[in-house]
Amino acid sequence: MKKVSQIQTLVIDGKEVGGRHDETILQVARENDIFIPTLCHLDGLTEYGGCRMCIVEIKGMPRLTPSCTTLIREGMVVTTNSERIMEYRRGILALLFTERNHICSACVSNGHCELQGLALKLGLTHVEFPYIFPKMPVDATHDRFIADHNRCVLCSRCVRVCHEVEGAHTKDIMGRGITARIITDLMQDWGESKTCTGCGKCVHVCPTGALTEKGKSVAEMEKRRQFLPYLKLMRERS
Amino acid sequence: MARELIIEPVTRIEGHGKVTIFLDDDNSVKDARFAVTQFRGFEKFVEGRPFTEMPSIVERICGICPVSHSLAAAKACDAILGVKIPRAAVKIRRLLNCGEFIQSHALSFFHLSSPDLLLGFDSDPTTRNIAGLAAKNPQLAKDGIRLRQIGGHIVEWLGKKRVHPAWVVPGGVNEPLSIEHRDMMLAEIPEGIEIVQKTLSFFKRIIEEFRKEIRTFGNFPSMFLGLVDKDGNWEVTDGYLRFIDSKGAIVVDMIEPTRYKEFIGESVEEFSYLKSPYFKPQGYPTGIYRVGPAARLNVCNGFSTPLANLEWAEFKDLERGPVLSSFHNHYARLIEILAALELEDQLLRDPDILDTHIRAFANVNEYEGVGCVEAPRGTLFHHYKVDNKGLMQWANMIVATGNNNLAINQSVLQVARHYMNGPEITESMINRVEAVIRAYDPCLSCSTHALGQMPLQIKVVNNRGNILSEKMRD
Ligand code: SF4
Ligand code: SF4
Ligand code: FES
């Protein structure tokens, strides 16, 4: 039995808009050409709500709320773009840069990177927090792929695509907070993994230079993500 | 989508020259040292990185000759892949190096050195720069800018971004040359050749006025090192090592650069971040050799392009053996610009240059690779070791200025002896020290200091290590 979807109306940035009751603020905003920056969100994957790039203000709620995981409600008044929001977004972004080693000029993803793109878009011109410069390994054991933890932002897109779409669940996150790290199987070398099918989906959903194809030189790693919404659509049909 | 780089936690390498002059008890000059207070962390910094990133990482070593570094790195990477790169890629890389030579030599000659030559070494330092030059000889200044642009266009049109072309890759290059760009480059060559020839005849006219400088600017016997092609002719991108002695006799010839370690030793000294390489068979520090424009002209049998070859013959006539004065690097630079333009023309007329097969792909097949090219300032070596996964384990680089390190010390010593009287540091002496260092065009970022002045610290020290005088110029 199909559930009846209800239409609800709300205001985003002064614009009266409407959406289905099971849509998120982010979805409705995008349908109405209202830009909200995102990092962990990717069309075709379940929402994770981890990066907090997509925070918005909802009238009557003192705290900023991630728009990718918040469903719309009738009569909501949402602001996506105040000075306060921008300041928080920039702060979050700056912290991402300080947590690992992002040396864009020597990175294979330079020029095609979502993190870099966000910094540009949000006008992050300098980072005020001290850099941590952690010593992070590079896993080059796989025949075709490289995992460079120096560039990972822990968005978990790779984990979700591997589990939800490929069905292998090779990737996962180990540890918490600042010690969290993407792992392969039970923390084995990628090249040793028995579950990895080598499909490369994780590489292509990764927003940064953390998962890449081997042999790419600087700025050469362009990701192709079009496959995901298409795959999903085809699966839902069958 | 071209985006700007945003975050760069690695500090750009900065450096300034530090000169120390040692006096004996009778106030005579005993020794001199030129030290570079420059960061040498790159070899450490790259450990653990995928080797395929090297051509771009090393471009950051130096903002002035990024192309040379990426070419040397790419060649070392080709060796690790174990591939022979496609013909078009070989030629496009050679073309790129022509652009680098034209651009860099034009900068060195017109912007940095000709103010000294034209306005005089003792003229007011505040106007002894490109602006002062433009006032005195506007055409020369204009020519310099134009020539730099012609070289810059090659790098820009091939590498997309002039300053840091992320474009030379292991196994070849990442984009072919388009017909439009080829034609645009071809169209600029005649003007370039005309400018250099004009400047050459101008330079030959004024050279007489610098007899004293020629005699005292790094004019001492030493060995020379440079690459030559299989016929022994001038070569800057692919070639073999040749050493000659101070009399011009060939000591080592037709050596694959992969064997550099058999002939070059590297000594590390406390006072400088720069290593001091020496000719191994003669030991340290006797095995002093020089690299760079004059060295290349000294070691080769001639040029394979006609105009440059004529100029070379005239250059060689300056002295019976090799041309020993480092002052003549200026002269040699002009001849090399001419050669690079002629070579550019040859390469662009070769149908191979438009071929679209430009890259070889492979995995790690060798755990070690050496890449060597001539950078505008001299021979440049990159030597890498990787593990079986292609992660960098070790790197060694010998940069052009390093090769010249011992010779620069020697030259500063020579100038100090000539222009110093007691512990006092005179303007005239600083000017000469600065100029002799500049004759080598050392690749410190300060050597491109916009106003043509390099930050220089000079100290005079006696036998007991007391500082007698000290001056800073920035
Ligand atoms: S992953 Fe993105 S932000 Fe990080 S270094 Fe690479 S290009 Fe820069
Ligand atoms: S590896 Fe890439 S996709 Fe996976 S969590 Fe890190 S940044 Fe996200
Ligand atoms: S996109 Fe909403 S929290 Fe990451």
XYZ file of C-alpha atoms and ligand atoms in Angstrom:
732
model
C 0.000 0.000 0.000
C 1.398 3.325 -0.949
C 1.556 5.961 1.733
C -0.174 9.166 0.864
C 2.291 11.972 0.783
C 1.235 15.275 2.205
C 2.336 18.605 0.845
C 3.631 21.082 3.376
C 4.518 24.715 2.910
C 7.306 26.672 4.507
C 9.452 29.755 3.987
C 13.115 29.492 3.058
C 15.064 32.731 2.821
C 11.848 34.681 2.488
C 10.586 32.522 -0.340
C 7.342 30.554 0.053
C 8.049 26.985 -0.962
C 6.403 23.604 -0.658
C 7.513 19.992 -0.440
C 6.503 16.476 0.503
C 6.307 15.822 4.233
C 9.182 13.318 4.008
C 11.575 15.663 2.303
C 14.438 17.377 4.072
C 15.004 21.101 4.175
C 18.032 20.559 1.941
C 16.009 18.732 -0.690
C 13.302 21.361 -0.810
C 15.859 24.152 -0.887
C 17.632 22.546 -3.831
C 14.394 21.971 -5.697
C 13.892 25.715 -5.388
C 17.413 26.662 -6.435
C 18.414 27.787 -2.983
C 22.056 26.935 -2.392
C 23.115 25.225 0.823
C 26.685 23.936 0.975
C 27.155 20.242 1.812
C 30.017 17.841 2.208
C 28.883 14.517 3.659
C 25.598 14.571 1.765
C 25.543 12.887 -1.619
C 22.469 12.283 -3.735
C 21.872 8.546 -3.768
C 23.238 7.775 -0.289
C 21.466 7.835 3.054
C 21.985 10.993 5.048
C 24.709 11.009 7.659
C 24.589 14.485 9.139
C 28.244 14.420 10.061
C 29.909 17.406 8.490
C 27.515 20.190 9.566
C 28.274 22.204 6.487
C 24.564 22.415 5.718
C 23.465 24.078 8.950
C 20.550 26.505 8.774
C 18.556 28.647 11.198
C 14.967 27.657 11.957
C 12.815 30.318 13.525
C 12.091 29.506 17.160
C 15.090 27.156 17.518
C 18.123 28.634 19.162
C 20.526 26.067 17.732
C 21.637 25.764 14.162
C 20.293 22.613 12.521
C 21.701 20.441 9.752
C 19.323 20.776 6.816
C 20.238 17.414 5.278
C 18.755 15.460 8.187
C 15.863 17.724 9.204
C 12.475 17.120 7.635
C 10.316 20.052 6.673
C 7.290 20.999 8.754
C 4.286 23.103 7.932
C 4.907 26.779 8.630
C 8.663 26.483 9.174
C 10.726 29.619 8.588
C 14.258 28.813 7.512
C 17.265 31.021 6.906
C 20.130 29.431 4.997
C 22.528 32.265 4.693
C 23.013 34.628 7.653
C 26.344 36.018 8.807
C 26.157 33.748 11.856
C 25.673 30.668 9.709
C 28.499 31.632 7.409
C 30.824 32.156 10.298
C 30.080 28.712 11.685
C 30.465 27.098 8.290
C 33.805 28.736 7.769
C 34.898 27.702 11.247
C 33.934 24.079 10.637
C 35.736 24.106 7.332
C 38.846 25.655 8.843
C 38.913 22.912 11.461
C 38.743 20.273 8.742
C 41.831 21.771 7.165
C 43.739 21.825 10.426
C 42.907 18.247 11.322
C 44.820 16.594 8.485
C 47.492 17.592 5.995
C 45.946 19.355 3.043
C 48.655 20.480 0.711
C 46.488 21.361 -2.235
C 49.265 22.281 -4.625
C 50.698 18.778 -4.430
C 47.384 16.938 -4.238
C 45.991 14.751 -6.994
C 42.579 16.298 -6.437
C 43.713 19.871 -6.706
C 41.151 21.775 -8.748
C 38.531 19.025 -8.533
C 38.126 18.811 -4.794
C 34.905 19.485 -2.926
C 36.690 20.607 0.219
C 38.782 23.056 -1.711
C 35.719 24.148 -3.652
C 33.865 24.855 -0.426
C 36.721 26.911 0.920
C 36.649 28.951 -2.229
C 32.894 29.296 -2.239
C 32.649 30.257 1.413
C 35.554 32.655 1.190
C 37.823 30.866 3.629
C 40.968 32.826 2.963
C 43.000 31.892 5.998
C 42.858 29.519 8.926
C 43.158 30.952 12.396
C 43.391 27.703 14.305
C 46.745 25.995 14.683
C 47.391 23.067 12.381
C 47.788 19.668 13.976
C 50.043 18.172 11.279
C 49.254 14.581 12.260
C 51.480 11.844 10.913
C 49.111 9.900 8.688
C 49.828 6.826 6.622
C 49.176 6.321 2.934
C 47.781 2.908 2.009
C 49.033 2.105 -1.480
C 48.697 -1.658 -1.165
C 45.737 -1.938 -3.532
C 46.570 -2.564 -7.193
C 44.483 0.284 -8.503
C 43.624 2.610 -5.642
C 45.321 4.681 -2.967
C 43.942 5.715 0.408
C 45.665 8.820 1.701
C 44.457 9.546 5.222
C 46.129 12.920 5.095
C 43.271 14.157 2.939
C 40.275 12.405 4.548
C 37.513 14.531 6.065
C 35.620 11.557 7.561
C 32.474 12.295 5.606
C 31.773 8.530 5.458
C 30.552 8.660 1.888
C 32.909 5.801 1.019
C 31.567 3.735 3.908
C 27.974 4.315 2.876
C 28.420 3.680 -0.827
C 30.341 0.495 -0.115
C 27.659 -0.771 2.237
C 24.499 0.586 0.658
C 25.225 0.396 -3.030
C 27.979 -2.140 -3.577
C 26.895 -4.282 -0.637
C 30.440 -5.176 0.335
C 30.855 -3.143 3.527
C 34.602 -3.196 3.198
C 35.070 0.322 4.483
C 34.201 1.519 7.954
C 35.188 4.107 10.508
C 37.252 3.173 13.526
C 37.846 5.314 16.610
C 36.110 8.471 17.678
C 36.559 12.186 17.311
C 39.992 13.244 16.348
C 41.326 9.674 16.330
C 38.654 8.416 13.931
C 39.997 6.842 10.778
C 38.632 5.082 7.716
C 39.551 1.398 7.759
C 39.369 -1.503 5.336
C 37.828 -4.707 6.743
C 39.182 -5.212 10.259
C 41.914 -2.642 9.755
C 43.811 -4.503 7.112
C 45.739 -3.213 4.151
C 43.381 -2.442 1.312
C 45.365 -4.716 -0.967
C 44.743 -7.630 1.425
C 40.999 -7.150 1.611
C 38.911 -10.246 0.852
C 35.650 -8.280 0.717
C 36.659 -5.402 -1.568
C 35.302 -6.066 -5.045
C 37.537 -3.412 -6.588
C 34.502 -1.582 -7.981
C 35.971 1.858 -7.287
C 32.701 3.408 -6.105
C 34.292 4.691 -2.898
C 37.003 6.410 -4.906
C 34.516 8.260 -7.009
C 32.225 9.393 -4.203
C 35.093 10.610 -2.033
C 34.958 14.410 -2.085
C 38.688 14.931 -1.618
C 42.033 13.457 -2.552
C 41.746 10.791 0.158
C 40.655 7.953 -2.121
C 42.129 8.096 -5.586
C 43.203 6.026 -8.536
C 46.799 4.960 -8.576
C 49.160 6.592 -11.025
C 47.362 9.896 -11.095
C 49.573 12.896 -11.000
C 48.774 16.147 -9.252
C 45.425 17.700 -10.187
C 44.590 14.762 -12.447
C 42.050 12.988 -10.263
C 38.600 13.861 -11.516
C 35.756 11.961 -9.908
C 32.691 10.702 -11.713
C 29.636 10.602 -9.511
C 26.856 10.529 -12.086
C 26.546 6.782 -11.711
C 25.017 6.980 -8.273
C 21.591 8.580 -8.753
C 21.243 6.512 -11.924
C 22.058 3.241 -10.197
C 19.613 4.063 -7.467
C 16.844 4.934 -9.826
C 17.271 1.725 -11.774
C 17.251 -0.347 -8.605
C 14.149 1.296 -7.223
C 12.379 0.510 -10.455
C 13.088 -3.179 -10.443
C 37.574 24.074 -13.619
C 40.544 26.164 -12.638
C 40.490 27.035 -9.007
C 42.938 28.895 -6.943
C 44.911 27.166 -4.273
C 43.574 27.974 -0.920
C 45.450 26.466 1.908
C 49.164 26.000 1.980
C 50.564 25.091 5.348
C 53.998 24.414 3.935
C 55.943 27.611 4.088
C 57.347 28.697 0.812
C 61.074 28.368 0.718
C 62.724 31.634 1.404
C 66.350 32.314 1.580
C 68.901 35.001 1.653
C 72.563 34.919 0.937
C 74.981 35.115 3.792
C 78.585 35.903 3.095
C 81.340 35.502 5.630
C 84.836 36.757 4.973
C 87.723 35.563 7.134
C 90.707 37.801 7.740
C 94.212 36.883 8.825
C 96.060 38.777 11.562
C 97.584 41.060 8.972
C 94.082 41.872 7.709
C 94.519 39.982 4.483
C 91.584 37.941 3.240
C 92.060 34.305 4.119
C 88.794 32.665 3.168
C 85.231 33.397 2.176
C 82.001 31.516 2.327
C 78.666 31.934 0.776
C 75.893 30.234 2.709
C 72.278 29.838 1.880
C 69.929 30.026 4.780
C 67.434 28.028 2.896
C 65.277 25.194 4.029
C 66.359 21.813 2.726
C 63.507 19.721 4.033
C 62.144 18.499 0.747
C 63.977 15.231 0.706
C 62.450 14.413 4.076
C 59.077 15.895 3.333
C 58.370 13.626 0.370
C 58.962 10.375 2.213
C 55.851 8.215 2.141
C 54.183 10.118 -0.687
C 53.181 8.337 -3.908
C 56.017 8.898 -6.384
C 53.544 10.037 -9.041
C 53.118 13.278 -7.131
C 56.795 14.136 -7.384
C 56.818 16.189 -10.605
C 54.370 18.576 -8.996
C 55.717 18.524 -5.476
C 59.178 19.476 -6.665
C 57.868 22.404 -8.619
C 57.466 23.985 -5.233
C 61.162 23.783 -4.502
C 61.794 26.818 -6.523
C 59.453 29.381 -7.962
C 61.944 30.313 -10.619
C 62.695 27.079 -12.392
C 59.694 24.862 -11.658
C 59.849 23.363 -15.152
C 63.375 22.029 -14.722
C 62.483 20.394 -11.434
C 59.368 18.791 -12.812
C 61.255 17.534 -15.859
C 63.990 15.978 -13.748
C 61.360 14.460 -11.469
C 59.307 13.104 -14.360
C 62.392 11.475 -15.815
C 63.168 9.826 -12.499
C 59.544 8.628 -12.416
C 59.760 7.293 -15.994
C 62.667 5.194 -14.788
C 60.590 3.870 -11.879
C 57.771 2.969 -14.260
C 60.424 1.373 -16.453
C 58.918 2.848 -19.615
C 60.154 4.479 -22.762
C 57.937 7.503 -23.161
C 56.220 8.293 -26.503
C 58.171 10.288 -29.064
C 55.794 13.235 -28.944
C 56.168 13.437 -25.174
C 59.956 13.523 -25.459
C 59.734 16.378 -27.901
C 57.084 18.317 -26.020
C 59.200 18.115 -22.883
C 62.182 19.407 -24.833
C 60.052 22.239 -26.117
C 58.971 23.067 -22.609
C 62.586 23.244 -21.470
C 63.311 25.693 -24.323
C 60.589 27.916 -22.910
C 62.105 27.688 -19.441
C 65.552 28.615 -20.741
C 64.340 31.606 -22.707
C 62.217 32.879 -19.856
C 64.694 32.333 -17.075
C 67.765 33.568 -18.961
C 65.905 36.660 -20.102
C 64.974 37.382 -16.498
C 68.535 36.904 -15.355
C 70.155 38.924 -18.099
C 67.765 41.791 -18.638
C 66.154 42.252 -15.255
C 68.802 41.235 -12.787
C 72.157 41.759 -14.416
C 71.908 44.390 -17.099
C 71.300 47.179 -14.596
C 74.784 46.383 -13.238
C 76.238 46.205 -16.711
C 74.603 49.273 -18.090
C 74.411 51.618 -15.147
C 77.692 50.512 -13.627
C 78.380 48.469 -10.539
C 78.944 51.540 -8.440
C 75.857 53.438 -9.432
C 73.220 54.232 -6.840
C 71.656 50.937 -5.702
C 68.214 52.507 -5.452
C 68.113 53.128 -9.200
C 70.309 50.210 -10.218
C 67.322 48.106 -11.205
C 64.968 47.439 -14.059
C 63.286 50.809 -13.593
C 66.633 52.595 -13.783
C 67.438 50.526 -16.829
C 64.178 51.492 -18.477
C 65.036 55.143 -17.954
C 68.504 54.818 -19.446
C 67.854 52.318 -22.221
C 64.133 51.814 -22.717
C 64.548 49.587 -25.743
C 66.734 47.094 -23.896
C 64.276 46.913 -21.029
C 61.422 46.420 -23.477
C 63.317 43.722 -25.350
C 63.930 41.902 -22.111
C 60.269 41.911 -21.228
C 59.288 40.731 -24.690
C 61.801 37.900 -24.696
C 60.626 36.716 -21.333
C 57.132 36.732 -22.642
C 58.049 34.630 -25.666
C 59.590 31.999 -23.416
C 56.736 32.316 -20.972
C 54.219 31.652 -23.721
C 55.701 28.233 -24.416
C 55.334 27.266 -20.793
C 51.938 28.867 -20.514
C 50.444 27.433 -23.679
C 51.799 23.995 -22.957
C 51.480 23.918 -19.232
C 48.349 26.010 -18.893
C 49.574 27.877 -15.869
C 52.809 29.685 -16.360
C 54.213 29.538 -12.909
C 53.409 26.012 -11.801
C 52.553 23.780 -14.704
C 51.038 20.623 -13.213
C 51.508 19.165 -16.580
C 54.637 17.092 -16.906
C 53.681 13.643 -15.611
C 55.382 10.313 -15.080
C 55.344 8.571 -18.460
C 55.036 11.713 -20.560
C 52.901 14.823 -20.532
C 49.195 15.108 -19.920
C 48.021 17.046 -22.921
C 49.088 17.225 -26.546
C 50.112 20.412 -28.277
C 47.361 22.000 -30.350
C 47.891 23.281 -33.884
C 46.824 26.770 -32.813
C 49.377 26.948 -30.054
C 52.063 25.568 -32.312
C 51.368 28.279 -34.845
C 51.243 30.987 -32.211
C 54.638 29.882 -30.912
C 56.142 29.675 -34.385
C 54.992 33.185 -35.141
C 56.957 34.643 -32.237
C 60.307 33.025 -32.955
C 61.679 35.448 -35.593
C 61.142 38.412 -33.282
C 62.849 36.553 -30.451
C 65.858 35.733 -32.584
C 66.129 39.311 -33.716
C 66.096 40.561 -30.130
C 68.816 38.175 -28.956
C 71.040 38.884 -31.907
C 70.704 42.588 -31.334
C 71.449 42.168 -27.649
C 74.419 39.961 -28.409
C 76.054 42.562 -30.599
C 75.324 45.203 -27.976
C 76.874 43.041 -25.290
C 79.965 42.352 -27.364
C 80.410 46.105 -27.779
C 80.310 46.910 -24.066
C 82.250 43.888 -22.887
C 85.566 45.740 -23.171
C 84.521 48.060 -20.360
C 84.461 45.201 -17.900
C 87.981 43.946 -18.213
C 88.577 44.230 -14.510
C 85.398 42.403 -13.610
C 86.113 39.699 -16.138
C 89.525 39.214 -14.578
C 88.228 39.066 -11.025
C 84.743 37.572 -11.276
C 85.149 33.935 -10.538
C 88.079 33.729 -12.872
C 89.987 30.681 -11.734
C 90.747 27.243 -13.083
C 88.199 24.575 -12.275
C 86.497 21.621 -13.872
C 83.206 22.023 -15.700
C 80.189 19.761 -15.946
C 77.364 19.777 -18.449
C 75.160 17.545 -20.545
C 76.002 16.874 -24.179
C 74.134 14.964 -26.869
C 75.452 11.787 -28.478
C 77.649 13.850 -30.811
C 79.035 15.898 -27.972
C 76.916 18.927 -28.856
C 75.090 21.260 -26.464
C 72.076 19.571 -24.940
C 69.801 20.498 -22.077
C 66.978 17.987 -21.752
C 68.227 14.520 -22.633
C 71.899 13.780 -22.740
C 75.063 12.438 -21.203
C 77.366 13.822 -18.550
C 80.654 15.305 -19.601
C 83.343 16.699 -17.296
C 86.254 18.691 -18.642
C 89.271 19.905 -16.716
C 90.465 23.493 -16.432
C 92.520 23.115 -19.594
C 89.556 21.872 -21.573
C 90.518 18.201 -21.752
C 87.596 15.802 -21.505
C 87.897 13.863 -18.270
C 84.648 11.917 -18.252
C 82.390 11.569 -21.245
C 79.145 10.005 -22.470
C 78.103 8.904 -19.023
C 74.464 8.097 -18.420
C 73.282 10.459 -15.672
C 72.041 7.424 -13.731
C 75.698 6.857 -12.856
C 76.171 10.314 -11.330
C 77.110 8.926 -7.953
C 80.282 7.388 -9.360
C 81.524 10.856 -10.251
C 79.905 13.264 -7.855
C 80.411 13.224 -4.111
C 78.346 15.404 -1.810
C 79.711 17.050 1.248
C 77.447 18.585 3.831
C 78.717 21.549 5.753
C 77.435 22.994 8.916
C 77.371 26.568 7.770
C 75.031 26.128 4.838
C 71.891 24.231 4.012
C 73.240 23.732 0.564
C 75.310 20.617 -0.029
C 78.672 21.000 -1.699
C 79.057 18.470 -4.488
C 82.549 17.726 -5.827
C 84.136 15.618 -8.534
C 84.619 12.382 -6.679
C 87.838 11.105 -8.251
C 89.604 14.259 -7.020
C 88.105 14.367 -3.564
C 86.789 17.216 -1.471
C 87.356 20.142 -1.794
C 89.838 19.884 -4.690
C 87.237 18.438 -7.015
C 85.590 21.777 -7.524
C 83.592 22.067 -10.728
C 81.198 24.564 -12.216
C 77.909 24.170 -14.024
C 75.640 26.621 -15.808
C 75.612 28.546 -19.064
C 79.343 29.109 -19.478
C 80.094 25.583 -18.296
C 77.748 24.117 -20.900
C 79.390 26.146 -23.624
C 82.773 25.041 -22.362
C 82.056 21.328 -22.325
C 80.248 20.960 -25.647
C 81.722 20.491 -29.134
C 79.361 23.085 -30.502
C 75.683 23.584 -31.192
C 73.546 21.630 -33.601
C 71.713 24.801 -34.632
C 73.517 27.171 -37.026
C 73.135 30.635 -35.471
C 74.019 29.543 -31.967
C 76.943 27.578 -33.324
C 78.452 30.683 -34.927
C 78.123 32.601 -31.673
C 79.604 29.686 -29.782
C 82.715 29.701 -31.973
C 83.204 33.361 -31.207
C 82.645 32.775 -27.497
C 85.214 30.010 -27.450
C 87.722 32.405 -28.996
C 87.670 34.498 -25.829
C 90.246 32.195 -24.337
C 92.433 29.377 -25.482
C 91.058 26.768 -23.128
C 87.673 26.888 -21.450
C 86.281 30.311 -20.691
C 87.116 30.616 -17.016
C 85.569 33.862 -15.889
C 82.128 33.432 -14.394
C 81.395 36.906 -15.673
C 80.899 35.295 -19.059
C 77.830 33.471 -17.851
C 75.978 36.580 -18.977
C 77.346 36.188 -22.471
C 76.663 32.459 -22.498
C 73.093 33.058 -21.415
C 72.382 35.138 -24.489
C 73.812 32.438 -26.743
C 71.674 29.860 -25.012
C 68.542 31.929 -25.538
C 69.394 31.962 -29.229
C 69.918 28.202 -29.225
C 66.651 27.622 -27.391
C 64.754 29.689 -29.950
C 66.336 27.805 -32.834
C 65.604 24.492 -31.183
C 62.048 25.567 -30.493
C 61.648 26.265 -34.191
C 63.023 22.842 -35.135
C 60.797 21.044 -32.676
C 57.676 22.882 -33.755
C 58.299 22.032 -37.398
C 58.597 18.349 -36.599
C 55.257 16.623 -37.335
C 55.721 14.379 -34.261
C 55.097 17.362 -32.020
C 51.344 17.251 -32.708
C 50.979 13.523 -32.126
C 48.373 12.760 -29.495
C 50.054 9.664 -28.105
C 51.805 11.440 -25.280
C 51.837 9.213 -22.262
C 52.953 5.740 -21.263
C 51.201 4.005 -18.384
C 52.708 1.430 -16.088
C 52.991 0.379 -12.484
C 56.139 0.391 -10.423
C 58.693 -1.705 -12.263
C 61.916 -0.354 -10.788
C 62.501 0.677 -7.217
C 64.921 3.409 -8.105
C 65.130 6.135 -10.697
C 67.413 9.015 -11.603
C 66.331 11.998 -13.659
C 68.693 14.633 -14.925
C 68.279 17.768 -17.017
C 70.106 21.003 -17.478
C 68.228 23.734 -15.660
C 69.019 27.283 -16.764
C 71.414 27.510 -13.834
C 73.095 24.180 -14.407
C 72.863 20.447 -14.117
C 70.043 19.173 -11.958
C 69.704 15.656 -10.565
C 66.734 13.970 -8.950
C 67.207 10.507 -7.539
C 64.312 8.580 -5.970
C 63.765 5.244 -4.292
C 60.283 3.796 -3.822
C 58.846 0.692 -2.197
C 56.943 -1.921 -4.180
C 53.748 0.066 -3.697
C 55.213 3.196 -5.212
C 55.600 5.188 -2.000
C 58.680 7.361 -1.785
C 61.325 5.956 0.539
C 64.210 8.244 -0.184
C 65.090 11.193 -2.365
C 68.259 12.968 -3.244
C 68.463 16.121 -5.285
C 71.466 18.008 -6.483
C 70.384 21.423 -7.612
C 72.284 23.665 -9.970
C 73.242 26.173 -7.320
C 74.516 23.275 -5.212
C 76.806 22.155 -8.009
C 78.241 25.639 -8.056
C 78.514 26.005 -4.315
C 82.256 25.542 -4.022
C 82.838 27.733 -7.040
C 80.712 30.520 -5.605
C 82.765 30.442 -2.405
C 85.916 30.615 -4.435
C 84.570 33.512 -6.487
C 83.528 35.493 -3.437
C 87.005 34.930 -2.050
C 88.556 36.233 -5.233
C 86.414 39.345 -5.254
C 87.051 39.993 -1.565
C 90.792 39.800 -2.126
C 90.563 42.312 -4.915
C 88.175 44.809 -3.495
C 88.918 44.692 0.226
C 91.376 46.698 2.177
C 91.193 45.842 5.844
C 88.105 44.861 7.762
C 85.873 47.558 6.378
C 82.965 46.644 4.163
C 82.698 49.206 1.419
C 79.757 49.762 -0.894
C 81.926 49.011 -3.872
C 82.906 45.674 -2.395
C 79.328 44.694 -1.536
C 78.302 45.587 -5.061
C 80.934 43.270 -6.484
C 80.173 40.439 -4.123
C 76.554 40.736 -5.015
C 77.331 40.853 -8.700
C 79.656 37.889 -8.672
C 77.063 35.809 -6.879
C 74.526 36.965 -9.381
C 76.758 35.877 -12.249
C 75.887 32.346 -11.136
C 72.246 33.327 -10.889
C 71.811 31.192 -7.792
C 68.309 29.890 -7.377
C 67.452 31.416 -4.069
C 64.111 32.996 -4.144
C 65.907 36.224 -3.415
C 67.679 36.106 -6.720
C 64.452 37.161 -8.327
C 63.865 39.895 -5.856
C 61.733 42.292 -7.820
C 64.057 45.225 -7.588
C 67.033 43.207 -8.611
C 68.645 43.449 -5.212
C 69.237 40.293 -3.314
C 69.089 40.400 0.457
C 72.667 39.883 1.453
C 74.365 39.752 4.775
C 78.099 40.266 4.861
C 80.278 39.612 7.882
C 83.991 40.035 8.316
C 85.521 37.729 10.919
C 89.070 37.528 12.277
C 91.149 34.506 13.252
C 89.587 34.312 16.695
C 86.093 34.365 15.299
C 85.360 37.935 16.361
C 83.135 39.874 14.057
C 85.009 42.917 12.812
C 82.260 44.409 10.732
C 78.887 43.461 9.471
C 76.489 44.826 6.902
C 73.090 43.905 5.711
C 71.577 44.830 2.442
C 68.023 43.990 1.610
S 41.935 16.856 -0.595
Fe 41.233 18.790 -1.410
S 41.549 20.265 0.224
Fe 42.711 18.444 0.710
S 44.730 18.840 -0.160
Fe 43.601 17.780 -1.712
S 42.749 19.402 -2.957
Fe 43.348 20.322 -1.041
S 38.001 8.535 2.456
Fe 36.929 10.136 1.318
S 34.808 9.417 1.249
Fe 35.820 8.234 2.826
S 35.431 9.356 4.688
Fe 37.395 10.076 3.936
S 36.929 11.856 2.709
Fe 34.994 10.768 3.025
S 25.769 17.733 4.456
Fe 24.485 17.939 6.150
S 25.730 17.404 7.771
Fe 27.018 17.026 6.051
